[in-house]
């Protein structure tokens, strides 16, 4: 179910990249006509502040890296043009097998979603998603992921594997970047005690998900303390974090 090395080589460039909406709020206030950043601008911001972006930003950047590496890939998405929009990428190996690449949901690595492949399995697998085992149910144009949490909870998510045209994808991206919302979100993968864990900051709460369960952090009311905590988890520029959080505080 693992992707070949050429796909993993590109994917691994993003191992330390969080998914977040802090950049969305910050860039929205910059006054530019276009709200979806180009890859070159994302790289510039990363060098300046170590910031990444939301699922659209990460998917656009990942697709660009696949293109540079000569790997066929394309965007997929659900609920486009709504506040619930989510996008990811499909990368193809030399045999045409499709691998789901979802940086937005902070997957540890891509996973095979072609049922006809001899390597395909519907068994529960570890090492693909932080703090959960996953099992894939695949059809021609969709894949359903079942997530098995350490507390016994089972959830599922269905991906439409149909290619989204570039025109439609970038229109949806622009729409998404204009829907800032009121609740800040940041998710990142953290290697801790021999496993990849998942740390999340959402609506002024934060917690760590591990193979042993979900652990909430101590409550924080002061923005400066949030800046310190987020910086410790992400290495984001502190001045950037402060500015972005103040924008969200004004939206409460």
mmCIF file of C-alpha atoms in Angstrom, residues 4-244:
data_model
loop_
_atom_site.group_PDB
_atom_site.id
_atom_site.type_symbol
_atom_site.label_atom_id
_atom_site.label_comp_id
_atom_site.label_asym_id
_atom_site.label_seq_id
_atom_site.Cartn_x
_atom_site.Cartn_y
_atom_site.Cartn_z
ATOM 1 C CA UNK A 4 7.179 4.077 -4.517
ATOM 2 C CA UNK A 5 10.308 5.968 -3.579
ATOM 3 C CA UNK A 6 10.020 8.683 -6.223
ATOM 4 C CA UNK A 7 6.604 9.731 -4.864
ATOM 5 C CA UNK A 8 7.792 9.448 -1.253
ATOM 6 C CA UNK A 9 10.866 11.550 -2.015
ATOM 7 C CA UNK A 10 8.624 14.462 -2.997
ATOM 8 C CA UNK A 11 6.141 13.853 -0.177
ATOM 9 C CA UNK A 12 8.878 13.816 2.462
ATOM 10 C CA UNK A 13 9.795 17.406 1.624
ATOM 11 C CA UNK A 14 6.565 18.352 3.411
ATOM 12 C CA UNK A 15 7.000 16.238 6.565
ATOM 13 C CA UNK A 16 7.355 19.283 8.807
ATOM 14 C CA UNK A 17 4.650 21.361 7.100
ATOM 15 C CA UNK A 18 1.603 22.107 9.286
ATOM 16 C CA UNK A 19 -1.838 22.707 7.829
ATOM 17 C CA UNK A 20 -3.346 25.909 9.146
ATOM 18 C CA UNK A 21 -5.627 28.859 8.555
ATOM 19 C CA UNK A 22 -3.446 31.450 10.298
ATOM 20 C CA UNK A 23 -1.782 32.251 6.980
ATOM 21 C CA UNK A 24 -5.189 32.591 5.310
ATOM 22 C CA UNK A 25 -6.320 35.265 7.785
ATOM 23 C CA UNK A 26 -2.978 37.051 7.643
ATOM 24 C CA UNK A 27 -2.750 37.117 3.843
ATOM 25 C CA UNK A 28 -6.403 38.098 3.460
ATOM 26 C CA UNK A 29 -5.579 41.345 5.271
ATOM 27 C CA UNK A 30 -2.623 42.129 2.997
ATOM 28 C CA UNK A 31 -4.944 43.795 0.499
ATOM 29 C CA UNK A 32 -4.006 41.792 -2.595
ATOM 30 C CA UNK A 33 -6.628 41.287 -5.291
ATOM 31 C CA UNK A 34 -5.864 37.569 -5.547
ATOM 32 C CA UNK A 35 -6.096 35.689 -2.264
ATOM 33 C CA UNK A 36 -4.745 32.313 -3.387
ATOM 34 C CA UNK A 37 -0.960 32.568 -3.272
ATOM 35 C CA UNK A 38 1.294 31.321 -6.050
ATOM 36 C CA UNK A 39 3.867 28.631 -5.267
ATOM 37 C CA UNK A 40 6.662 31.174 -5.596
ATOM 38 C CA UNK A 41 4.973 33.438 -3.047
ATOM 39 C CA UNK A 42 4.340 30.510 -0.690
ATOM 40 C CA UNK A 43 8.033 29.652 -0.871
ATOM 41 C CA UNK A 44 8.932 33.276 -0.172
ATOM 42 C CA UNK A 45 6.671 33.349 2.891
ATOM 43 C CA UNK A 46 8.095 30.037 4.072
ATOM 44 C CA UNK A 47 11.615 31.447 3.932
ATOM 45 C CA UNK A 48 10.514 34.573 5.799
ATOM 46 C CA UNK A 49 8.253 33.114 8.469
ATOM 47 C CA UNK A 50 8.381 29.289 8.103
ATOM 48 C CA UNK A 51 4.619 29.374 7.412
ATOM 49 C CA UNK A 52 2.794 26.966 5.084
ATOM 50 C CA UNK A 53 -0.998 27.300 4.668
ATOM 51 C CA UNK A 54 -4.304 25.487 4.351
ATOM 52 C CA UNK A 55 -5.186 22.372 2.319
ATOM 53 C CA UNK A 56 -5.372 24.342 -0.943
ATOM 54 C CA UNK A 57 -1.945 25.895 -0.390
ATOM 55 C CA UNK A 58 -0.365 22.564 0.500
ATOM 56 C CA UNK A 59 -1.964 20.706 -2.402
ATOM 57 C CA UNK A 60 -0.960 23.359 -4.935
ATOM 58 C CA UNK A 61 2.606 23.307 -3.637
ATOM 59 C CA UNK A 62 2.732 19.476 -3.594
ATOM 60 C CA UNK A 63 1.392 19.224 -7.155
ATOM 61 C CA UNK A 64 4.042 21.689 -8.299
ATOM 62 C CA UNK A 65 6.778 19.569 -6.690
ATOM 63 C CA UNK A 66 5.376 16.415 -8.346
ATOM 64 C CA UNK A 67 5.441 18.202 -11.696
ATOM 65 C CA UNK A 68 9.058 19.250 -11.162
ATOM 66 C CA UNK A 69 9.941 15.625 -10.374
ATOM 67 C CA UNK A 70 8.183 14.349 -13.516
ATOM 68 C CA UNK A 71 5.465 12.510 -11.556
ATOM 69 C CA UNK A 72 1.948 12.537 -12.971
ATOM 70 C CA UNK A 73 -0.503 13.952 -10.453
ATOM 71 C CA UNK A 74 -3.765 15.847 -10.206
ATOM 72 C CA UNK A 75 -6.022 17.532 -7.618
ATOM 73 C CA UNK A 76 -9.178 16.032 -6.119
ATOM 74 C CA UNK A 77 -11.728 17.655 -3.850
ATOM 75 C CA UNK A 78 -15.053 17.561 -2.062
ATOM 76 C CA UNK A 79 -17.531 20.314 -1.170
ATOM 77 C CA UNK A 80 -15.687 22.785 -3.383
ATOM 78 C CA UNK A 81 -16.761 26.452 -3.135
ATOM 79 C CA UNK A 82 -18.104 25.918 0.410
ATOM 80 C CA UNK A 83 -16.665 26.425 3.881
ATOM 81 C CA UNK A 84 -16.331 22.624 4.147
ATOM 82 C CA UNK A 85 -14.142 22.322 1.057
ATOM 83 C CA UNK A 86 -11.261 19.865 1.310
ATOM 84 C CA UNK A 87 -8.694 19.025 -1.346
ATOM 85 C CA UNK A 88 -5.853 16.569 -1.777
ATOM 86 C CA UNK A 89 -3.728 15.163 -4.588
ATOM 87 C CA UNK A 90 -3.478 11.894 -6.468
ATOM 88 C CA UNK A 91 -0.026 10.791 -7.614
ATOM 89 C CA UNK A 92 0.452 7.984 -10.137
ATOM 90 C CA UNK A 93 3.297 5.477 -10.268
ATOM 91 C CA UNK A 94 4.810 4.116 -13.489
ATOM 92 C CA UNK A 95 2.066 1.466 -13.741
ATOM 93 C CA UNK A 96 -0.701 4.027 -13.355
ATOM 94 C CA UNK A 97 -1.588 3.057 -9.777
ATOM 95 C CA UNK A 98 -3.103 5.946 -7.825
ATOM 96 C CA UNK A 99 -1.911 7.082 -4.400
ATOM 97 C CA UNK A 100 -3.867 9.430 -2.160
ATOM 98 C CA UNK A 101 -1.663 12.308 -0.958
ATOM 99 C CA UNK A 102 -3.426 14.378 1.695
ATOM 100 C CA UNK A 103 -1.241 16.975 3.392
ATOM 101 C CA UNK A 104 -4.302 18.910 4.522
ATOM 102 C CA UNK A 105 -5.315 16.128 6.895
ATOM 103 C CA UNK A 106 -1.658 15.613 7.876
ATOM 104 C CA UNK A 107 -1.276 12.027 6.673
ATOM 105 C CA UNK A 108 2.097 10.473 7.479
ATOM 106 C CA UNK A 109 2.491 9.102 3.962
ATOM 107 C CA UNK A 110 0.466 8.497 0.770
ATOM 108 C CA UNK A 111 -1.644 5.348 0.424
ATOM 109 C CA UNK A 112 -2.694 3.182 -2.521
ATOM 110 C CA UNK A 113 -6.333 3.617 -3.586
ATOM 111 C CA UNK A 114 -6.489 1.282 -6.606
ATOM 112 C CA UNK A 115 -8.383 -1.901 -5.763
ATOM 113 C CA UNK A 116 -7.150 -3.669 -8.916
ATOM 114 C CA UNK A 117 -3.502 -3.402 -7.873
ATOM 115 C CA UNK A 118 -1.887 -6.609 -6.607
ATOM 116 C CA UNK A 119 -0.539 -4.604 -3.654
ATOM 117 C CA UNK A 120 -3.959 -3.403 -2.519
ATOM 118 C CA UNK A 121 -5.292 -4.491 0.878
ATOM 119 C CA UNK A 122 -8.441 -3.692 2.857
ATOM 120 C CA UNK A 123 -6.812 -4.636 6.160
ATOM 121 C CA UNK A 124 -6.194 -2.154 8.973
ATOM 122 C CA UNK A 125 -2.780 -0.533 8.586
ATOM 123 C CA UNK A 126 -0.598 1.544 10.902
ATOM 124 C CA UNK A 127 1.945 4.162 9.878
ATOM 125 C CA UNK A 128 -0.210 6.097 7.430
ATOM 126 C CA UNK A 129 -2.213 8.411 9.669
ATOM 127 C CA UNK A 130 -1.211 9.872 13.063
ATOM 128 C CA UNK A 131 -2.787 8.217 16.121
ATOM 129 C CA UNK A 132 -4.967 5.855 14.113
ATOM 130 C CA UNK A 133 -4.956 2.744 11.977
ATOM 131 C CA UNK A 134 -6.624 3.035 8.583
ATOM 132 C CA UNK A 135 -8.381 0.677 6.191
ATOM 133 C CA UNK A 136 -9.197 1.572 2.595
ATOM 134 C CA UNK A 137 -12.347 0.607 0.711
ATOM 135 C CA UNK A 138 -11.763 1.544 -2.907
ATOM 136 C CA UNK A 139 -13.961 1.798 -5.985
ATOM 137 C CA UNK A 140 -13.195 3.199 -9.413
ATOM 138 C CA UNK A 141 -13.957 6.827 -8.624
ATOM 139 C CA UNK A 142 -13.947 6.979 -4.846
ATOM 140 C CA UNK A 143 -12.117 5.696 -1.795
ATOM 141 C CA UNK A 144 -13.481 5.464 1.721
ATOM 142 C CA UNK A 145 -10.981 5.596 4.574
ATOM 143 C CA UNK A 146 -11.958 3.995 7.873
ATOM 144 C CA UNK A 147 -10.040 5.395 10.847
ATOM 145 C CA UNK A 148 -9.617 3.213 13.940
ATOM 146 C CA UNK A 149 -8.749 5.321 16.998
ATOM 147 C CA UNK A 150 -7.076 3.997 20.169
ATOM 148 C CA UNK A 151 -10.259 4.559 22.204
ATOM 149 C CA UNK A 152 -12.196 2.208 19.941
ATOM 150 C CA UNK A 153 -13.889 4.977 17.971
ATOM 151 C CA UNK A 154 -14.266 4.355 14.236
ATOM 152 C CA UNK A 155 -14.837 7.177 11.764
ATOM 153 C CA UNK A 156 -14.799 7.347 7.994
ATOM 154 C CA UNK A 157 -14.091 9.767 5.193
ATOM 155 C CA UNK A 158 -14.874 9.367 1.507
ATOM 156 C CA UNK A 159 -12.679 10.870 -1.193
ATOM 157 C CA UNK A 160 -13.931 11.514 -4.710
ATOM 158 C CA UNK A 161 -10.991 10.397 -6.870
ATOM 159 C CA UNK A 162 -12.214 12.213 -9.981
ATOM 160 C CA UNK A 163 -9.717 14.715 -11.325
ATOM 161 C CA UNK A 164 -10.676 18.340 -10.746
ATOM 162 C CA UNK A 165 -9.753 20.543 -13.687
ATOM 163 C CA UNK A 166 -7.065 23.132 -13.046
ATOM 164 C CA UNK A 167 -9.506 25.952 -13.798
ATOM 165 C CA UNK A 168 -12.093 24.604 -11.350
ATOM 166 C CA UNK A 169 -9.448 23.861 -8.736
ATOM 167 C CA UNK A 170 -8.001 27.371 -8.711
ATOM 168 C CA UNK A 171 -11.455 28.950 -8.675
ATOM 169 C CA UNK A 172 -12.284 26.824 -5.633
ATOM 170 C CA UNK A 173 -8.960 27.762 -4.052
ATOM 171 C CA UNK A 174 -9.670 31.467 -4.478
ATOM 172 C CA UNK A 175 -13.136 30.964 -2.988
ATOM 173 C CA UNK A 176 -11.669 29.152 0.002
ATOM 174 C CA UNK A 177 -9.045 31.795 0.708
ATOM 175 C CA UNK A 178 -11.805 34.405 0.880
ATOM 176 C CA UNK A 179 -13.719 32.454 3.550
ATOM 177 C CA UNK A 180 -11.618 33.189 6.615
ATOM 178 C CA UNK A 181 -14.077 32.230 9.346
ATOM 179 C CA UNK A 182 -13.916 32.924 13.082
ATOM 180 C CA UNK A 183 -12.035 29.917 14.491
ATOM 181 C CA UNK A 184 -8.261 29.583 14.021
ATOM 182 C CA UNK A 185 -6.953 26.143 13.102
ATOM 183 C CA UNK A 186 -3.506 24.584 13.014
ATOM 184 C CA UNK A 187 -2.575 20.906 12.744
ATOM 185 C CA UNK A 188 0.900 19.439 12.671
ATOM 186 C CA UNK A 189 2.694 16.113 12.889
ATOM 187 C CA UNK A 190 5.137 15.715 15.763
ATOM 188 C CA UNK A 191 7.554 12.818 16.163
ATOM 189 C CA UNK A 192 7.334 11.846 19.821
ATOM 190 C CA UNK A 193 8.368 8.711 21.724
ATOM 191 C CA UNK A 194 8.844 6.616 18.620
ATOM 192 C CA UNK A 195 5.684 7.598 16.756
ATOM 193 C CA UNK A 196 4.239 10.365 14.627
ATOM 194 C CA UNK A 197 1.612 12.130 16.740
ATOM 195 C CA UNK A 198 -0.893 14.810 15.778
ATOM 196 C CA UNK A 199 -1.085 18.158 17.541
ATOM 197 C CA UNK A 200 -4.052 20.411 16.895
ATOM 198 C CA UNK A 201 -4.944 23.981 17.823
ATOM 199 C CA UNK A 202 -8.569 24.849 17.102
ATOM 200 C CA UNK A 203 -10.835 27.591 18.422
ATOM 201 C CA UNK A 204 -8.453 28.474 21.264
ATOM 202 C CA UNK A 205 -7.960 24.904 22.510
ATOM 203 C CA UNK A 206 -5.145 22.473 21.782
ATOM 204 C CA UNK A 207 -4.507 18.777 22.217
ATOM 205 C CA UNK A 208 -2.188 15.933 21.215
ATOM 206 C CA UNK A 209 -3.472 12.711 19.636
ATOM 207 C CA UNK A 210 -1.285 9.630 20.062
ATOM 208 C CA UNK A 211 -1.599 5.854 19.871
ATOM 209 C CA UNK A 212 -2.423 5.973 23.601
ATOM 210 C CA UNK A 213 -5.250 8.480 23.253
ATOM 211 C CA UNK A 214 -6.077 12.183 23.143
ATOM 212 C CA UNK A 215 -4.479 14.561 25.640
ATOM 213 C CA UNK A 216 -5.638 18.162 26.075
ATOM 214 C CA UNK A 217 -3.122 20.890 26.843
ATOM 215 C CA UNK A 218 -3.484 23.261 29.756
ATOM 216 C CA UNK A 219 -5.952 26.066 29.067
ATOM 217 C CA UNK A 220 -4.452 29.305 27.802
ATOM 218 C CA UNK A 221 -6.275 32.645 27.789
ATOM 219 C CA UNK A 222 -3.402 34.984 26.959
ATOM 220 C CA UNK A 223 -2.534 35.420 23.262
ATOM 221 C CA UNK A 224 1.176 35.767 24.060
ATOM 222 C CA UNK A 225 1.120 32.317 25.656
ATOM 223 C CA UNK A 226 -0.586 30.912 22.573
ATOM 224 C CA UNK A 227 2.162 32.457 20.478
ATOM 225 C CA UNK A 228 4.786 30.682 22.571
ATOM 226 C CA UNK A 229 2.974 27.334 22.428
ATOM 227 C CA UNK A 230 2.386 27.446 18.662
ATOM 228 C CA UNK A 231 5.947 28.558 18.035
ATOM 229 C CA UNK A 232 7.246 25.633 20.084
ATOM 230 C CA UNK A 233 5.213 23.194 17.983
ATOM 231 C CA UNK A 234 5.850 24.720 14.559
ATOM 232 C CA UNK A 235 8.853 27.097 14.714
ATOM 233 C CA UNK A 236 6.647 29.699 12.989
ATOM 234 C CA UNK A 237 7.819 33.291 13.305
ATOM 235 C CA UNK A 238 6.441 34.654 16.586
ATOM 236 C CA UNK A 239 5.549 38.070 15.188
ATOM 237 C CA UNK A 240 3.565 36.377 12.415
ATOM 238 C CA UNK A 241 1.691 34.143 14.889
ATOM 239 C CA UNK A 242 0.829 37.131 17.063
ATOM 240 C CA UNK A 243 -0.501 39.137 14.131
ATOM 241 C CA UNK A 244 -2.592 36.221 12.832
#
